[in-house]
Short mmCIF file of C-alpha atoms and ligand atoms in Angstrom, two decimals:
data_model
loop_
_atom_site.label_atom_id
_atom_site.label_comp_id
_atom_site.label_asym_id
_atom_site.label_seq_id
_atom_site.Cartn_x
_atom_site.Cartn_y
_atom_site.Cartn_z
CA UNK H 1 58.73 102.76 88.05
CA UNK H 2 61.23 100.56 88.83
CA UNK H 3 64.45 99.48 86.92
CA UNK H 4 64.65 96.61 85.13
CA UNK H 5 67.83 95.37 86.04
CA UNK H 6 68.64 91.99 84.36
CA UNK H 7 67.33 93.70 80.41
CA UNK H 8 69.23 96.87 81.33
CA UNK H 9 71.83 94.52 81.07
CA UNK H 10 71.16 92.76 78.86
CA UNK H 11 70.96 96.81 76.22
CA UNK H 12 74.39 97.86 78.19
CA UNK H 13 76.43 95.04 76.52
CA UNK H 14 74.53 94.59 73.76
CA UNK H 15 75.47 98.39 73.66
CA UNK H 16 79.47 98.01 73.84
CA UNK H 17 79.31 95.49 71.99
CA UNK H 18 77.35 97.01 68.62
CA UNK H 19 79.96 100.34 70.06
CA UNK H 20 83.63 98.15 70.17
CA UNK H 21 82.44 96.88 66.80
CA UNK H 22 82.52 99.80 65.09
CA UNK H 23 86.73 100.49 65.05
CA UNK H 24 87.98 104.34 65.57
CA UNK H 25 91.08 103.58 65.68
CA UNK H 26 92.74 107.17 65.89
CA UNK H 27 94.97 107.81 63.20
CA UNK H 28 92.38 108.54 61.38
CA UNK H 29 89.46 108.39 63.78
CA UNK H 30 86.65 107.76 61.77
CA UNK H 31 83.81 108.60 65.15
CA UNK H 32 80.83 108.41 62.87
CA UNK H 33 79.26 105.71 62.94
CA UNK H 34 79.80 106.01 66.50
CA UNK H 35 78.12 108.53 67.13
CA UNK H 36 75.25 107.90 64.24
CA UNK H 37 74.39 104.31 66.11
CA UNK H 38 74.04 106.13 69.75
CA UNK H 39 71.93 108.40 67.98
CA UNK H 40 69.66 106.40 66.62
CA UNK H 41 69.24 104.71 70.19
CA UNK H 42 68.59 108.22 71.41
CA UNK H 43 66.32 108.88 68.30
CA UNK H 44 63.90 106.19 69.60
CA UNK H 45 63.72 106.54 72.80
CA UNK H 46 62.42 110.18 71.91
CA UNK H 47 65.30 112.39 72.78
CA UNK H 48 66.91 114.80 70.17
CA UNK H 49 71.01 113.88 69.50
CA UNK H 50 72.13 116.53 67.53
CA UNK H 51 76.36 114.82 65.77
CA UNK H 52 78.31 117.39 64.68
CA UNK H 53 81.24 117.10 62.50
CA UNK H 54 84.81 118.72 62.73
CA UNK H 55 85.94 116.71 59.45
CA UNK H 56 85.19 114.55 57.60
CA UNK H 57 83.63 111.23 59.13
CA UNK H 58 84.94 113.20 62.98
CA UNK H 59 81.55 113.68 64.94
CA UNK H 60 81.51 114.45 68.05
CA UNK H 61 77.53 113.43 69.96
CA UNK H 62 75.81 115.64 72.34
CA UNK H 63 72.37 115.04 73.87
CA UNK H 64 70.53 117.04 75.76
CA UNK H 65 67.61 115.31 78.63
CA UNK H 66 65.77 118.39 79.69
CA UNK H 67 65.57 119.03 83.65
CA UNK H 68 63.66 122.43 86.03
CA UNK H 69 66.94 124.08 85.09
CA UNK H 70 66.16 124.93 88.93
CA UNK H 71 70.53 123.81 88.79
CA UNK H 72 73.67 123.75 86.41
CA UNK H 73 73.70 120.80 83.69
CA UNK H 74 75.82 118.00 84.51
CA UNK H 75 77.79 117.07 81.82
CA UNK H 76 78.61 112.97 81.07
CA UNK H 77 81.60 112.91 78.84
CA UNK H 78 83.04 109.72 77.26
CA UNK H 79 85.61 109.38 74.14
CA UNK H 80 84.68 107.02 70.57
CA UNK H 81 88.21 107.23 69.56
CA UNK H 82 90.67 103.84 70.33
CA UNK H 83 94.24 103.95 70.17
CA UNK H 84 95.71 101.17 67.30
CA UNK H 85 95.21 97.65 68.38
CA UNK H 86 98.15 94.78 66.50
CA UNK H 87 94.83 92.41 66.17
CA UNK H 88 97.98 89.07 66.30
CA UNK H 89 98.64 90.45 69.67
CA UNK H 90 95.09 89.25 70.87
CA UNK H 91 93.59 86.76 71.92
CA UNK H 92 89.88 87.36 70.50
CA UNK H 93 89.81 90.14 67.41
CA UNK H 94 90.08 94.11 68.58
CA UNK H 95 87.84 94.53 67.14
CA UNK H 96 84.62 91.57 67.26
CA UNK H 97 83.97 92.28 71.44
CA UNK H 98 83.85 88.69 72.56
CA UNK H 99 82.49 87.64 75.03
CA UNK H 100 84.20 85.32 77.03
CA UNK H 101 85.69 83.81 79.83
CA UNK H 102 82.92 86.46 81.62
CA UNK H 103 84.87 89.25 79.67
CA UNK H 104 84.23 91.42 76.42
CA UNK H 105 87.02 91.59 74.17
CA UNK H 106 87.84 94.34 72.59
CA UNK H 107 89.49 97.74 72.14
CA UNK H 108 87.60 100.11 73.55
CA UNK H 109 86.00 97.98 76.80
CA UNK H 110 87.94 99.55 79.42
CA UNK H 111 88.97 103.36 77.55
CA UNK H 112 86.53 104.74 77.06
CA UNK H 113 83.52 102.89 74.82
CA UNK H 114 82.89 101.40 78.64
CA UNK H 115 81.80 104.83 79.92
CA UNK H 116 79.34 105.84 76.99
CA UNK H 117 77.70 102.91 76.78
CA UNK H 118 77.06 103.44 80.60
CA UNK H 119 76.74 107.07 80.59
CA UNK H 120 74.08 106.48 77.32
CA UNK H 121 72.53 103.26 79.48
CA UNK H 122 72.04 105.73 82.52
CA UNK H 123 71.01 108.54 80.56
CA UNK H 124 67.87 106.14 78.83
CA UNK H 125 67.05 104.54 82.32
CA UNK H 126 66.12 107.95 83.70
CA UNK H 127 64.51 109.16 80.98
CA UNK H 128 61.62 106.15 80.64
CA UNK H 129 61.48 106.86 84.54
CA UNK H 130 60.43 110.39 84.01
CA UNK H 131 61.82 111.73 87.27
CA UNK H 132 61.74 115.04 86.78
CA UNK H 133 65.07 116.64 87.90
CA UNK H 134 66.52 119.85 89.02
CA UNK H 135 69.34 120.24 86.31
CA UNK H 136 70.05 118.69 82.50
CA UNK H 137 71.74 116.59 81.90
CA UNK H 138 74.20 116.30 79.16
CA UNK H 139 75.78 114.12 77.79
CA UNK H 140 79.01 114.60 75.63
CA UNK H 141 80.37 111.17 72.97
CA UNK H 142 83.89 113.42 71.36
CA UNK H 143 86.44 111.64 69.45
CA UNK H 144 89.94 112.72 68.68
CA UNK H 145 90.88 112.76 72.97
CA UNK H 146 93.97 110.08 72.14
CA UNK H 147 95.46 112.34 69.48
CA UNK H 148 95.03 115.94 71.56
CA UNK H 149 91.45 117.21 71.30
CA UNK H 150 91.42 118.79 68.08
CA UNK H 151 88.72 117.63 66.02
CA UNK H 152 86.88 116.74 69.54
CA UNK H 153 86.14 118.58 72.50
CA UNK H 154 88.45 121.48 71.82
CA UNK H 155 86.39 121.51 68.14
CA UNK H 156 83.44 121.88 70.51
CA UNK H 157 84.61 124.02 73.18
CA UNK H 158 85.27 126.44 70.41
CA UNK H 159 82.06 125.92 67.74
CA UNK H 160 79.93 124.72 70.59
CA UNK H 161 80.63 126.09 73.95
CA UNK H 162 76.36 127.07 74.19
CA UNK H 163 75.71 123.21 74.05
CA UNK H 164 77.89 122.12 76.93
CA UNK H 165 77.23 124.65 80.23
CA UNK H 166 77.78 122.87 82.93
CA UNK H 167 78.31 123.17 86.90
CA UNK H 168 79.72 119.67 87.15
CA UNK H 169 81.16 116.60 84.56
CA UNK H 170 81.56 112.89 85.18
CA UNK H 171 84.73 111.98 82.89
CA UNK H 172 87.00 109.04 82.51
CA UNK H 173 90.30 108.11 84.60
CA UNK H 174 88.62 107.03 87.85
CA UNK H 175 86.74 104.84 89.95
CA UNK H 176 88.72 102.77 89.70
CA UNK H 177 89.12 99.63 93.65
CA UNK H 178 92.53 98.61 94.59
CA UNK H 179 92.67 97.04 97.87
CA UNK H 180 96.12 97.50 100.70
CA UNK H 181 95.53 94.82 103.02
CA UNK H 182 92.85 93.44 102.83
CA UNK H 183 91.38 97.54 103.58
CA UNK H 184 88.64 97.76 100.07
CA UNK H 185 89.96 101.61 97.85
CA UNK H 186 87.76 103.23 94.97
CA UNK H 187 89.05 105.34 93.40
CA UNK H 188 87.56 109.30 91.68
CA UNK H 189 89.58 111.09 89.31
CA UNK H 190 90.07 115.22 91.81
CA UNK H 191 92.96 116.24 90.26
CA UNK H 192 95.41 116.31 86.71
CA UNK H 193 99.06 117.61 86.84
CA UNK H 194 99.48 120.40 83.58
CA UNK H 195 102.43 119.76 81.55
CA UNK H 196 105.20 121.64 80.99
CA UNK H 197 107.94 120.53 78.50
CA UNK H 198 110.97 121.80 78.20
CA UNK H 199 113.91 122.19 76.62
CA UNK H 200 117.02 122.34 77.37
CA UNK H 201 120.49 123.02 75.48
CA UNK H 202 124.08 123.01 76.15
CA UNK H 203 126.49 124.71 75.17
CA UNK H 204 130.19 123.97 73.86
CA UNK H 205 132.73 123.85 71.18
CA UNK H 206 133.03 122.30 68.47
CA UNK H 207 136.35 120.88 66.61
CA UNK H 208 137.43 117.80 64.94
CA UNK H 209 136.44 114.28 67.04
CA UNK H 210 140.89 113.08 67.09
CA UNK H 211 141.80 116.06 69.53
CA UNK H 212 138.94 115.32 72.39
CA UNK H 213 138.01 118.13 74.46
CA UNK H 214 136.93 119.20 77.74
CA UNK H 215 134.35 121.87 77.37
CA UNK H 216 131.44 119.25 74.54
CA UNK H 217 128.00 119.74 74.57
CA UNK H 218 127.59 116.45 74.73
CA UNK H 219 129.23 115.14 77.68
CA UNK H 220 127.34 118.10 79.73
CA UNK H 221 124.12 117.71 78.58
CA UNK H 222 124.53 113.81 79.26
CA UNK H 223 125.38 114.75 82.72
CA UNK H 224 123.40 117.52 83.40
CA UNK H 225 120.44 114.57 82.01
CA UNK H 226 121.93 112.00 84.42
CA UNK H 227 121.57 113.84 87.09
CA UNK H 228 118.29 114.70 86.04
CA UNK H 229 116.85 110.98 85.74
CA UNK H 230 118.57 109.81 89.33
CA UNK H 231 117.20 113.09 91.69
CA UNK H 232 113.57 112.83 92.84
CA UNK H 233 112.00 116.60 92.15
CA UNK H 234 110.39 118.54 95.80
CA UNK H 235 108.06 117.22 97.64
CA UNK H 236 104.81 119.45 97.34
CA UNK H 237 101.46 118.88 98.86
CA UNK H 238 97.50 118.85 97.08
CA UNK H 239 95.30 118.87 98.85
CA UNK H 240 93.88 115.44 96.38
CA UNK H 241 96.96 113.58 97.82
CA UNK H 242 96.47 115.03 101.07
CA UNK H 243 93.33 113.34 101.13
CA UNK H 244 94.67 109.79 99.17
CA UNK H 245 96.55 109.79 101.29
CA UNK H 246 94.67 110.39 105.08
CA UNK H 247 91.93 108.65 103.15
CA UNK H 248 94.42 105.48 103.10
CA UNK H 249 95.95 105.59 106.69
CA UNK H 250 92.38 105.19 107.28
CA UNK H 251 91.99 102.08 105.88
CA UNK H 252 94.22 100.97 107.72
CA UNK H 253 96.22 99.07 111.14
CA UNK H 254 98.43 101.48 113.51
CA UNK H 255 101.83 100.62 111.66
CA UNK H 256 100.67 100.64 108.39
CA UNK H 257 98.57 104.20 108.65
CA UNK H 258 102.47 105.69 110.16
CA UNK H 259 104.01 104.34 106.61
CA UNK H 260 101.15 106.07 104.81
CA UNK H 261 100.83 108.89 106.66
CA UNK H 262 104.74 109.51 106.88
CA UNK H 263 104.58 110.00 102.99
CA UNK H 264 103.25 113.65 103.26
CA UNK H 265 106.47 114.17 105.68
CA UNK H 266 109.49 115.66 102.65
CA UNK H 267 112.47 114.07 104.74
CA UNK H 268 110.92 110.19 105.21
CA UNK H 269 108.10 109.76 101.56
CA UNK H 270 110.15 108.52 99.06
CA UNK H 271 112.13 106.02 101.36
CA UNK H 272 108.59 104.31 102.37
CA UNK H 273 106.97 104.51 99.99
CA UNK H 274 108.99 102.37 98.69
CA UNK H 275 107.83 99.97 101.76
CA UNK H 276 104.39 100.60 100.46
CA UNK H 277 102.89 96.99 100.07
CA UNK H 278 101.68 98.65 96.49
CA UNK H 279 102.08 97.48 92.85
CA UNK H 280 105.40 99.69 91.03
CA UNK H 281 101.55 101.61 88.85
CA UNK H 282 100.11 102.80 92.10
CA UNK H 283 103.82 103.19 93.47
CA UNK H 284 104.80 105.04 90.62
CA UNK H 285 101.37 106.54 91.03
CA UNK H 286 101.81 107.89 94.17
CA UNK H 287 105.29 109.03 93.37
CA UNK H 288 103.91 111.11 91.06
CA UNK H 289 101.25 112.14 92.95
CA UNK H 290 103.02 113.97 95.15
CA UNK H 291 105.89 115.52 92.92
CA UNK H 292 106.62 117.88 89.80
CA UNK H 293 108.22 115.14 87.25
CA UNK H 294 110.99 115.42 84.46
CA UNK H 295 111.83 112.88 81.85
CA UNK H 296 113.67 112.59 79.10
CA UNK H 297 112.61 112.07 75.90
CA UNK H 298 114.00 113.42 72.78
CA UNK H 299 117.84 114.28 72.40
CA UNK H 300 119.64 116.03 69.68
CA UNK H 301 123.03 116.18 69.29
CA UNK H 302 126.06 116.01 66.25
CA UNK H 303 126.15 114.46 62.42
CA UNK H 304 129.45 113.62 61.45
CA UNK H 305 130.94 111.11 63.72
CA UNK H 306 133.84 112.68 63.25
CA UNK H 307 132.40 116.28 64.16
CA UNK H 308 132.08 117.35 67.69
CA UNK H 309 129.25 119.45 67.93
CA UNK H 310 128.49 122.88 69.69
CA UNK H 311 125.30 122.01 70.75
CA UNK H 312 123.29 119.50 72.48
CA UNK H 313 119.70 119.34 72.66
CA UNK H 314 117.40 117.02 75.17
CA UNK H 315 113.43 117.81 74.89
CA UNK H 316 111.85 116.43 77.71
CA UNK H 317 108.45 116.12 79.42
CA UNK H 318 107.32 117.87 82.78
CA UNK H 319 104.35 117.26 85.02
CA UNK H 320 103.17 119.47 87.19
CA UNK H 321 101.40 119.28 90.16
CA UNK H 322 98.05 121.73 90.90
CA UNK H 323 99.31 124.58 91.95
CA UNK H 324 102.87 124.66 91.34
CA UNK H 325 104.40 127.41 87.88
CA UNK H 326 106.31 126.79 85.72
CA UNK H 327 108.64 129.74 87.11
CA UNK H 328 108.90 127.45 89.77
CA UNK H 329 109.55 124.06 88.19
CA UNK H 330 112.11 125.68 86.15
CA UNK H 331 114.32 126.56 89.35
CA UNK H 332 113.92 123.24 90.46
CA UNK H 333 115.22 121.36 87.15
CA UNK H 334 118.64 124.22 86.88
CA UNK H 335 118.91 123.30 90.60
CA UNK H 336 119.86 119.90 89.47
CA UNK H 337 121.24 120.82 86.47
CA UNK H 338 123.16 124.14 87.18
CA UNK H 339 123.76 127.65 85.55
CA UNK H 340 125.66 125.78 82.06
CA UNK H 341 122.32 124.24 80.34
CA UNK H 342 120.10 126.60 79.48
CA UNK H 343 116.22 125.73 79.98
CA UNK H 344 113.15 126.57 78.13
CA UNK H 345 109.69 126.22 78.13
CA UNK H 346 108.59 124.56 75.23
CA UNK H 347 104.33 123.73 76.25
CA UNK H 348 102.90 124.87 78.74
CA UNK H 349 99.06 123.52 79.72
CA UNK H 350 98.36 124.34 83.52
CA UNK H 351 97.39 122.03 86.29
CA UNK H 352 94.20 120.85 87.66
CA UNK H 353 92.08 120.17 90.57
CA UNK H 354 89.02 120.23 91.76
CA UNK H 355 87.34 120.63 95.07
CA UNK H 356 86.72 118.13 97.07
CA UNK H 357 84.02 119.51 98.87
CA UNK H 358 81.51 119.77 95.57
CA UNK H 359 77.98 118.84 95.95
CA UNK H 360 79.19 115.96 93.14
CA UNK H 361 81.40 114.26 94.99
CA UNK H 362 79.80 113.78 98.13
CA UNK H 363 77.37 111.99 96.16
CA UNK H 364 80.32 110.39 94.80
CA UNK H 365 81.09 109.45 98.20
CA UNK H 366 77.68 108.85 99.71
CA UNK H 367 76.52 106.32 96.76
CA UNK H 368 80.08 104.51 97.31
CA UNK H 369 78.66 103.80 100.73
CA UNK H 370 75.82 102.61 99.76
CA UNK H 371 77.06 99.52 97.62
CA UNK H 372 80.64 98.31 98.90
CA UNK H 373 80.42 100.07 102.69
CA UNK H 374 83.64 98.71 103.46
CA UNK H 375 85.47 101.18 101.35
CA UNK H 376 86.86 103.89 101.20
CA UNK H 377 86.66 106.82 98.36
CA UNK H 378 89.87 108.48 98.13
CA UNK H 379 90.11 111.26 95.52
CA UNK H 380 93.06 110.75 93.22
CA UNK H 381 95.26 112.81 90.64
CA UNK H 382 95.97 111.41 86.53
CA UNK H 383 99.80 112.06 86.13
CA UNK H 384 98.88 111.79 82.80
CA UNK H 385 95.88 114.01 81.60
CA UNK H 386 92.30 114.03 79.54
CA UNK H 387 89.64 116.20 77.29
CA UNK H 388 89.24 117.60 80.91
CA UNK H 389 91.47 120.00 80.52
CA UNK H 390 90.00 121.90 78.63
CA UNK H 391 86.30 121.63 79.97
CA UNK H 392 88.28 123.53 82.51
CA UNK H 393 88.42 126.68 80.15
CA UNK H 394 84.50 126.42 80.59
CA UNK H 395 83.80 126.15 84.50
CA UNK H 396 83.28 122.89 84.72
CA UNK H 397 84.81 121.12 87.07
CA UNK H 398 86.07 117.00 86.01
CA UNK H 399 85.87 114.45 88.10
CA UNK H 400 86.77 111.48 87.19
CA UNK H 401 85.01 108.22 87.88
CA UNK H 402 84.08 105.11 86.00
CA UNK H 403 83.38 103.26 88.03
CA UNK H 404 85.35 99.71 88.32
CA UNK H 405 86.05 96.49 91.21
CA UNK H 406 89.00 95.38 91.18
CA UNK H 407 89.05 91.91 90.26
CA UNK H 408 92.89 90.65 90.13
CA UNK H 409 94.93 89.59 88.10
CA UNK H 410 95.41 93.05 85.97
CA UNK H 411 94.10 95.92 87.57
CA UNK H 412 91.28 97.71 84.92
CA UNK H 413 93.64 100.66 85.10
CA UNK H 414 96.29 98.38 83.67
CA UNK H 415 93.65 97.38 80.33
CA UNK H 416 93.33 100.74 78.68
CA UNK H 417 95.45 100.49 75.42
CA UNK H 418 97.30 97.43 76.59
CA UNK H 419 96.64 93.99 74.27
CA UNK H 420 93.93 92.05 75.24
CA UNK H 421 91.97 95.03 76.15
CA UNK H 422 88.69 93.55 78.80
CA UNK H 423 85.48 94.03 80.98
CA UNK H 424 84.54 91.70 83.30
CA UNK H 425 80.00 91.77 82.43
CA UNK H 426 79.98 92.14 86.27
CA UNK H 427 82.13 95.78 86.53
CA UNK H 428 80.09 97.06 83.19
CA UNK H 429 77.14 96.14 85.67
CA UNK H 430 78.57 97.53 88.40
CA UNK H 431 79.32 100.32 86.56
CA UNK H 432 76.63 101.05 85.47
CA UNK H 433 74.57 100.93 88.61
CA UNK H 434 76.73 102.61 90.53
CA UNK H 435 76.78 106.01 87.87
CA UNK H 436 72.95 105.47 87.49
CA UNK H 437 72.57 106.00 91.37
CA UNK H 438 74.81 109.04 91.21
CA UNK H 439 73.40 110.22 88.13
CA UNK H 440 70.05 109.92 89.33
CA UNK H 441 70.86 111.42 93.26
CA UNK H 442 72.90 114.56 91.94
CA UNK H 443 69.77 115.13 89.20
CA UNK H 444 67.01 113.99 90.92
CA UNK H 445 64.37 117.19 91.80
CA UNK H 446 63.07 115.90 95.62
ZN1 ZN B 1 90.48 107.61 77.34
#
């Protein structure tokens, strides 16, 4: 059966609009109506969705499209909650899903109700076609991703891990198109940095501030923080970053290619990065793909203006590259701040990296080569984190891939969590066509 794409496109617009209009701002979340909407659509087509509530109103949706079981399942993951919106900063009300100027406007149109709608339509199209599948497809639309997933994927894993059995997952976090000197690229997210939050304590002498003393903990800490803020941590290579840079270089003329490949050279990397004609967002991302980072965010010292405190504390958000460990990271940090500062790990979540030669990655690469023959697929590392971290515990390899063309002037990457979050109708269509092809090729029985 051929797909009637015009009709599929009308349907996906309707589903995305319906999802955006159900306000799932987290906190408080309240994803239940959105999960019920999906369930009702799926039931209409003869599927048997489950709504699993982790707390009143906090609903997760799971549905299986069964295959022969010859290969292990593919998980299509997304989340139903959205971050808060300030309506007075928006051109159209954030939960109106207004269609205007070629866009659907609204909170969640980029993060991540667009992906939910694309995964839903992909599943429906495959079901309608009645194609034999060599593996099950599991669609999971979670609660609570934006606030730590306690009521979403983490709860599902603790309570219903059996429903999530899969070898691979497609998730948010990648699929963005961009352009360097006229060469188009697409990304597929294959890695996520780990989280390593630090606490630093400086000790000194306390006393009356009227008579200054040299061993002032506030000054000692401030000096350490300032050194840390001005020094990049050492460069480390990972398969994702190497392949990203190699692919980026491959699409460029000789001169730019040399510049790009030079990013892998510890001695030249930082200098060369500043020469690249990429947006500041991409430059920061590239830096993050090559270095552990540590960012001071919280400072605490003293209570009374006239009293020197004996202790000053900073808390820092650290992010670790795949292959790195907290001990090594602590050494990099203490090398900069010096022995006078006590550095402790407050919280650690390991980094992760998926196989760049897995059958799913190769399928994504092949499909992109078909639909955008000029473009190059690059594996990408996310500096932040997504629900993919929790899937790692279940041995599921995640790939962030919600395909979107770069349609300028605002790159899709900058619209998540932003005022006036929106998606072009063209990109919603493109996303559906590409993801459908990937899933079909990966799951259809030969
Ligand atoms: Zn998201």
